[in-house]
PDB file of C-alpha atoms in Angstrom:
ATOM      1  CA  UNK A   1     -32.120-159.166 -57.377  1.00 67.00           C
ATOM      2  CA  UNK A   2     -34.799-157.199 -55.568  1.00 81.00           C
ATOM      3  CA  UNK A   3     -32.282-156.132 -52.948  1.00 83.00           C
ATOM      4  CA  UNK A   4     -29.841-154.759 -55.538  1.00 85.00           C
ATOM      5  CA  UNK A   5     -32.710-152.960 -57.286  1.00 88.00           C
ATOM      6  CA  UNK A   6     -33.731-151.352 -53.991  1.00 86.00           C
ATOM      7  CA  UNK A   7     -30.118-150.335 -53.320  1.00 92.00           C
ATOM      8  CA  UNK A   8     -29.795-148.903 -56.811  1.00 93.00           C
ATOM      9  CA  UNK A   9     -32.966-146.921 -56.351  1.00 93.00           C
ATOM     10  CA  UNK A  10     -31.737-145.616 -52.985  1.00 94.00           C
ATOM     11  CA  UNK A  11     -28.423-144.538 -54.508  1.00 96.00           C
ATOM     12  CA  UNK A  12     -30.258-142.898 -57.396  1.00 96.00           C
ATOM     13  CA  UNK A  13     -32.545-140.954 -55.023  1.00 96.00           C
ATOM     14  CA  UNK A  14     -29.582-139.819 -52.905  1.00 97.00           C
ATOM     15  CA  UNK A  15     -27.659-138.754 -55.991  1.00 98.00           C
ATOM     16  CA  UNK A  16     -30.579-136.757 -57.352  1.00 98.00           C
ATOM     17  CA  UNK A  17     -31.068-135.089 -53.955  1.00 98.00           C
ATOM     18  CA  UNK A  18     -27.386-134.148 -53.738  1.00 98.00           C
ATOM     19  CA  UNK A  19     -27.479-132.806 -57.284  1.00 98.00           C
ATOM     20  CA  UNK A  20     -30.576-130.779 -56.467  1.00 98.00           C
ATOM     21  CA  UNK A  21     -28.881-129.352 -53.356  1.00 98.00           C
ATOM     22  CA  UNK A  22     -25.786-128.403 -55.372  1.00 98.00           C
ATOM     23  CA  UNK A  23     -27.893-126.729 -58.052  1.00 98.00           C
ATOM     24  CA  UNK A  24     -29.764-124.737 -55.390  1.00 98.00           C
ATOM     25  CA  UNK A  25     -26.512-123.702 -53.736  1.00 98.00           C
ATOM     26  CA  UNK A  26     -24.915-122.651 -57.012  1.00 98.00           C
ATOM     27  CA  UNK A  27     -28.025-120.744 -58.035  1.00 98.00           C
ATOM     28  CA  UNK A  28     -27.923-118.773 -54.781  1.00 98.00           C
ATOM     29  CA  UNK A  29     -24.213-118.045 -55.246  1.00 98.00           C
ATOM     30  CA  UNK A  30     -24.830-116.918 -58.817  1.00 98.00           C
ATOM     31  CA  UNK A  31     -27.568-114.549 -57.655  1.00 98.00           C
ATOM     32  CA  UNK A  32     -25.178-113.134 -55.038  1.00 98.00           C
ATOM     33  CA  UNK A  33     -22.502-112.566 -57.682  1.00 98.00           C
ATOM     34  CA  UNK A  34     -24.982-110.857 -60.000  1.00 98.00           C
ATOM     35  CA  UNK A  35     -26.132-108.628 -57.134  1.00 98.00           C
ATOM     36  CA  UNK A  36     -22.541-107.676 -56.322  1.00 98.00           C
ATOM     37  CA  UNK A  37     -21.847-106.955 -59.996  1.00 97.00           C
ATOM     38  CA  UNK A  38     -24.904-104.708 -60.193  1.00 97.00           C
ATOM     39  CA  UNK A  39     -23.764-102.799 -57.097  1.00 96.00           C
ATOM     40  CA  UNK A  40     -20.254-102.487 -58.501  1.00 95.00           C
ATOM     41  CA  UNK A  41     -21.631-101.228 -61.811  1.00 93.00           C
ATOM     42  CA  UNK A  42     -23.617 -98.536 -60.000  1.00 91.00           C
ATOM     43  CA  UNK A  43     -20.540 -97.516 -58.004  1.00 89.00           C
ATOM     44  CA  UNK A  44     -18.345 -97.396 -61.090  1.00 90.00           C
ATOM     45  CA  UNK A  45     -20.833 -95.332 -63.074  1.00 88.00           C
ATOM     46  CA  UNK A  46     -19.821 -92.362 -60.902  1.00 88.00           C
ATOM     47  CA  UNK A  47     -16.230 -92.853 -62.010  1.00 91.00           C
ATOM     48  CA  UNK A  48     -17.134 -92.244 -65.631  1.00 87.00           C
ATOM     49  CA  UNK A  49     -18.436 -88.772 -64.831  1.00 88.00           C
ATOM     50  CA  UNK A  50     -15.448 -88.089 -62.589  1.00 92.00           C
ATOM     51  CA  UNK A  51     -13.114 -89.183 -65.380  1.00 93.00           C
ATOM     52  CA  UNK A  52     -14.776 -86.737 -67.791  1.00 93.00           C
ATOM     53  CA  UNK A  53     -14.383 -83.925 -65.284  1.00 95.00           C
ATOM     54  CA  UNK A  54     -10.706 -84.727 -64.723  1.00 97.00           C
ATOM     55  CA  UNK A  55     -10.058 -84.780 -68.470  1.00 96.00           C
ATOM     56  CA  UNK A  56     -11.817 -81.452 -68.817  1.00 96.00           C
ATOM     57  CA  UNK A  57      -9.751 -79.897 -66.022  1.00 96.00           C
ATOM     58  CA  UNK A  58      -6.576 -81.377 -67.494  1.00 96.00           C
ATOM     59  CA  UNK A  59      -7.389 -79.958 -70.919  1.00 95.00           C
ATOM     60  CA  UNK A  60      -8.164 -76.535 -69.448  1.00 94.00           C
ATOM     61  CA  UNK A  61      -4.904 -76.626 -67.500  1.00 95.00           C
ATOM     62  CA  UNK A  62      -2.955 -77.502 -70.656  1.00 93.00           C
ATOM     63  CA  UNK A  63      -4.582 -74.591 -72.478  1.00 93.00           C
ATOM     64  CA  UNK A  64      -3.772 -72.244 -69.607  1.00 91.00           C
ATOM     65  CA  UNK A  65      -0.137 -73.379 -69.530  1.00 90.00           C
ATOM     66  CA  UNK A  66       0.186 -72.833 -73.293  1.00 92.00           C
ATOM     67  CA  UNK A  67      -1.034 -69.252 -72.909  1.00 86.00           C
ATOM     68  CA  UNK A  68       1.483 -68.456 -70.189  1.00 82.00           C
TER      69      UNK A  68
END
């Protein structure tokens, strides 16, 4: 009985260690994804202003074409 208890405890410890390692790994990957998303958000924020400028130019061009 003592031997099976010791084996059970060993398996439990190994399982907890593996779980802890997986949690650490997934936490690091999640942080990487969040960092990439933040960088992407910063990059895309420039597109919003560019989009406004394009719409403004397009509208001005339409007005100019209507006057011709």
